[in-house]
C-alpha angles and dihedrals in degrees: 000000000000091000092049090047094046091048090054097249093115133030117235089253094049092047089052091050092049090050090049090051093048090050094048112121122232118283105287122238103225125070093234092052091045090053091050092044092052093046093049092050095043111174091001093069096098091054091046091052090049091048090051090049092051091049091048092050090058091057133030096275099095096108091051090048090051090052092050091045089055089050091049091049093051091046093050093047090052102038108002100131093042089054102039099035109014113189118245104259099182135022123229089249092056091050091047092052095046096046097032093231131139126235111285144082095323091056091048091049092051091050090047091052091051090051091047091051088052093050090047089054094242095118133025108164139058089246091054090048091051091048089048090054094044091052089059095239093115095050099042100039093239120142 
């Protein structure tokens, strides 16, 4: 990819996306892992699914891939936007006020945990995010 990028065939961003796609693991088997996989891949998920299907067709994994593809399809139909592009439920300032923490790594970690809980399907509203923070799960990393 570096050679293609350096030769001007790919932009730096496109080369990074291609590398991310090539490094993408197979379609996971559990819903939680599928949600995280989809979120991490973002708009690359269709290509990653196709790559996994092509890889499966070369071996004897095609039936398993088809089952996982059906699960991914159902998950996307039900929660696609909330997984791929979750809305921002809380601002950094709101989290700072509620937890009494300054800007810095702890704030970033709390916001990341809120986002992860959204992607996992455990919270979907601002009220749920606030309750998640109040319960201590967002600040301690507990689930």
